[in-house]
Amino acid sequence: MQLLDLDEDSLMEIFSYFNFEELLFLSTVCLSFLHLCQRQLRKIRFFALDYRKVLARPNRIEHVRNIFQALGPSLEGFRFSGGYIMEETLKHSIVDNLASNCTALRHLTINYVKLNDRHLRPLASLLSTLVTLDLGRCELEDASLLEFLQSQPLQLRVLSLPGNTNLSGTFFHEWTNCETLEQLDISYCFSLNIDRMEEFLFRAKRLTAINVTGSLWLQRNKQIFLLQGRTITMGTDIPEFQYSEGG
């Protein structure tokens, strides 16, 4: 008996024991293996890309494309942390493939990766489906962040921007499509001026929690968070997900 003589349920049971990298490799064997691997890979809903594993591959650009083509359409959550010293070509490949393949993404986390307008513009296509967005310690600038946020209708409920020390808060002035936002993390954004948030707080009517840990201006400006007779909790409760990891 040949392996492919087994019924489909038995084959799916066998393929369920392979890990992410093994499934990607087996998908290149033949068309039948490809279909079986795709069915297993599409069970992955939350995926964290391991940059070190990707960097170690000689065909890293092609490999990144294969990962996103295999997982992208079914992904609900994606997480990535690359480090500030990162190969620019590879960064663009990850961003472009993420934007073009993950069309139903609801939760996106990118940390410790320098992101400017050339990276944010492709990612803007994801904003129409994202519910939580974490761009912590990405060296964001006000102008490029504002362009990014304003580029699409939003349904964001959680926005996390911790450790972006270049943000001064000017993006709050013109950020108008923030009606759905419920939680905002701007902790350790040391240059952020709280006085620039007042108009934003009137527009973000659903905002109930904000994290300003490490912000030296908090003690003398608490009254700005008590607008419109509502209570804004000091501290956020951002949801955690279980991610499969590969690269």
PDB file of N, CA, C and O in Angstrom, residues 60-65 68 87-101 119:
ATOM      1  N   ARG A  60      15.347  33.512   1.638  1.00  0.00           N
ATOM      2  CA  ARG A  60      14.432  34.077   2.633  1.00  0.00           C
ATOM      3  C   ARG A  60      13.255  34.835   2.018  1.00  0.00           C
ATOM      4  O   ARG A  60      12.141  34.763   2.550  1.00  0.00           O
ATOM      5  N   ILE A  61      13.455  35.549   0.921  1.00  0.00           N
ATOM      6  CA  ILE A  61      12.360  36.319   0.328  1.00  0.00           C
ATOM      7  C   ILE A  61      11.277  35.381  -0.216  1.00  0.00           C
ATOM      8  O   ILE A  61      10.083  35.576   0.015  1.00  0.00           O
ATOM      9  N   GLU A  62      11.709  34.354  -0.918  1.00  0.00           N
ATOM     10  CA  GLU A  62      10.766  33.363  -1.433  1.00  0.00           C
ATOM     11  C   GLU A  62      10.069  32.629  -0.288  1.00  0.00           C
ATOM     12  O   GLU A  62       8.862  32.332  -0.357  1.00  0.00           O
ATOM     13  N   HIS A  63      10.825  32.352   0.761  1.00  0.00           N
ATOM     14  CA  HIS A  63      10.268  31.633   1.908  1.00  0.00           C
ATOM     15  C   HIS A  63       9.187  32.471   2.593  1.00  0.00           C
ATOM     16  O   HIS A  63       8.130  31.944   2.978  1.00  0.00           O
ATOM     17  N   VAL A  64       9.437  33.759   2.765  1.00  0.00           N
ATOM     18  CA  VAL A  64       8.442  34.653   3.352  1.00  0.00           C
ATOM     19  C   VAL A  64       7.167  34.664   2.509  1.00  0.00           C
ATOM     20  O   VAL A  64       6.053  34.593   3.037  1.00  0.00           O
ATOM     21  N   ARG A  65       7.324  34.736   1.203  1.00  0.00           N
ATOM     22  CA  ARG A  65       6.156  34.718   0.314  1.00  0.00           C
ATOM     23  C   ARG A  65       5.367  33.423   0.477  1.00  0.00           C
ATOM     24  O   ARG A  65       4.131  33.453   0.559  1.00  0.00           O
ATOM     25  N   PHE A  68       3.255  33.439   3.792  1.00  0.00           N
ATOM     26  CA  PHE A  68       2.044  34.258   3.764  1.00  0.00           C
ATOM     27  C   PHE A  68       1.007  33.735   2.771  1.00  0.00           C
ATOM     28  O   PHE A  68      -0.195  33.860   3.011  1.00  0.00           O
ATOM     29  N   GLU A  87      17.313  43.716   8.125  1.00  0.00           N
ATOM     30  CA  GLU A  87      17.533  43.795   6.690  1.00  0.00           C
ATOM     31  C   GLU A  87      16.312  44.449   6.023  1.00  0.00           C
ATOM     32  O   GLU A  87      15.191  43.963   6.112  1.00  0.00           O
ATOM     33  N   GLU A  88      16.551  45.578   5.334  1.00  0.00           N
ATOM     34  CA  GLU A  88      15.451  46.378   4.807  1.00  0.00           C
ATOM     35  C   GLU A  88      14.659  45.646   3.731  1.00  0.00           C
ATOM     36  O   GLU A  88      13.419  45.739   3.686  1.00  0.00           O
ATOM     37  N   THR A  89      15.341  44.905   2.868  1.00  0.00           N
ATOM     38  CA  THR A  89      14.640  44.166   1.820  1.00  0.00           C
ATOM     39  C   THR A  89      13.701  43.133   2.417  1.00  0.00           C
ATOM     40  O   THR A  89      12.562  42.964   1.968  1.00  0.00           O
ATOM     41  N   LEU A  90      14.163  42.462   3.450  1.00  0.00           N
ATOM     42  CA  LEU A  90      13.342  41.460   4.113  1.00  0.00           C
ATOM     43  C   LEU A  90      12.169  42.122   4.837  1.00  0.00           C
ATOM     44  O   LEU A  90      11.048  41.602   4.831  1.00  0.00           O
ATOM     45  N   LYS A  91      12.404  43.269   5.458  1.00  0.00           N
ATOM     46  CA  LYS A  91      11.322  43.984   6.132  1.00  0.00           C
ATOM     47  C   LYS A  91      10.217  44.346   5.137  1.00  0.00           C
ATOM     48  O   LYS A  91       9.027  44.132   5.405  1.00  0.00           O
ATOM     49  N   HIS A  92      10.612  44.876   3.977  1.00  0.00           N
ATOM     50  CA  HIS A  92       9.620  45.240   2.956  1.00  0.00           C
ATOM     51  C   HIS A  92       8.874  44.004   2.459  1.00  0.00           C
ATOM     52  O   HIS A  92       7.666  44.062   2.194  1.00  0.00           O
ATOM     53  N   SER A  93       9.572  42.894   2.330  1.00  0.00           N
ATOM     54  CA  SER A  93       8.932  41.666   1.881  1.00  0.00           C
ATOM     55  C   SER A  93       7.869  41.209   2.882  1.00  0.00           C
ATOM     56  O   SER A  93       6.756  40.813   2.494  1.00  0.00           O
ATOM     57  N   ILE A  94       8.192  41.267   4.173  1.00  0.00           N
ATOM     58  CA  ILE A  94       7.236  40.878   5.209  1.00  0.00           C
ATOM     59  C   ILE A  94       6.024  41.803   5.185  1.00  0.00           C
ATOM     60  O   ILE A  94       4.864  41.353   5.205  1.00  0.00           O
ATOM     61  N   VAL A  95       6.271  43.098   5.132  1.00  0.00           N
ATOM     62  CA  VAL A  95       5.178  44.076   5.129  1.00  0.00           C
ATOM     63  C   VAL A  95       4.291  43.901   3.907  1.00  0.00           C
ATOM     64  O   VAL A  95       3.058  43.865   4.007  1.00  0.00           O
ATOM     65  N   ASP A  96       4.895  43.797   2.724  1.00  0.00           N
ATOM     66  CA  ASP A  96       4.115  43.691   1.490  1.00  0.00           C
ATOM     67  C   ASP A  96       3.298  42.404   1.442  1.00  0.00           C
ATOM     68  O   ASP A  96       2.132  42.413   1.020  1.00  0.00           O
ATOM     69  N   ASN A  97       3.898  41.287   1.862  1.00  0.00           N
ATOM     70  CA  ASN A  97       3.171  40.015   1.858  1.00  0.00           C
ATOM     71  C   ASN A  97       2.081  39.989   2.920  1.00  0.00           C
ATOM     72  O   ASN A  97       1.002  39.417   2.694  1.00  0.00           O
ATOM     73  N   LEU A  98       2.351  40.599   4.052  1.00  0.00           N
ATOM     74  CA  LEU A  98       1.332  40.715   5.094  1.00  0.00           C
ATOM     75  C   LEU A  98       0.126  41.488   4.570  1.00  0.00           C
ATOM     76  O   LEU A  98      -1.031  41.072   4.739  1.00  0.00           O
ATOM     77  N   ALA A  99       0.386  42.608   3.900  1.00  0.00           N
ATOM     78  CA  ALA A  99      -0.690  43.462   3.400  1.00  0.00           C
ATOM     79  C   ALA A  99      -1.492  42.803   2.285  1.00  0.00           C
ATOM     80  O   ALA A  99      -2.713  42.959   2.216  1.00  0.00           O
ATOM     81  N   SER A 100      -0.827  42.055   1.423  1.00  0.00           N
ATOM     82  CA  SER A 100      -1.515  41.506   0.250  1.00  0.00           C
ATOM     83  C   SER A 100      -2.191  40.163   0.509  1.00  0.00           C
ATOM     84  O   SER A 100      -3.122  39.793  -0.220  1.00  0.00           O
ATOM     85  N   ASN A 101      -1.762  39.437   1.533  1.00  0.00           N
ATOM     86  CA  ASN A 101      -2.296  38.087   1.767  1.00  0.00           C
ATOM     87  C   ASN A 101      -3.216  37.956   2.979  1.00  0.00           C
ATOM     88  O   ASN A 101      -4.088  37.093   2.992  1.00  0.00           O
ATOM     89  N   HIS A 119       6.612  51.822   5.002  1.00  0.00           N
ATOM     90  CA  HIS A 119       6.116  50.554   5.540  1.00  0.00           C
ATOM     91  C   HIS A 119       4.641  50.650   5.914  1.00  0.00           C
ATOM     92  O   HIS A 119       3.881  49.701   5.723  1.00  0.00           O
TER      93      HIS A 119
END
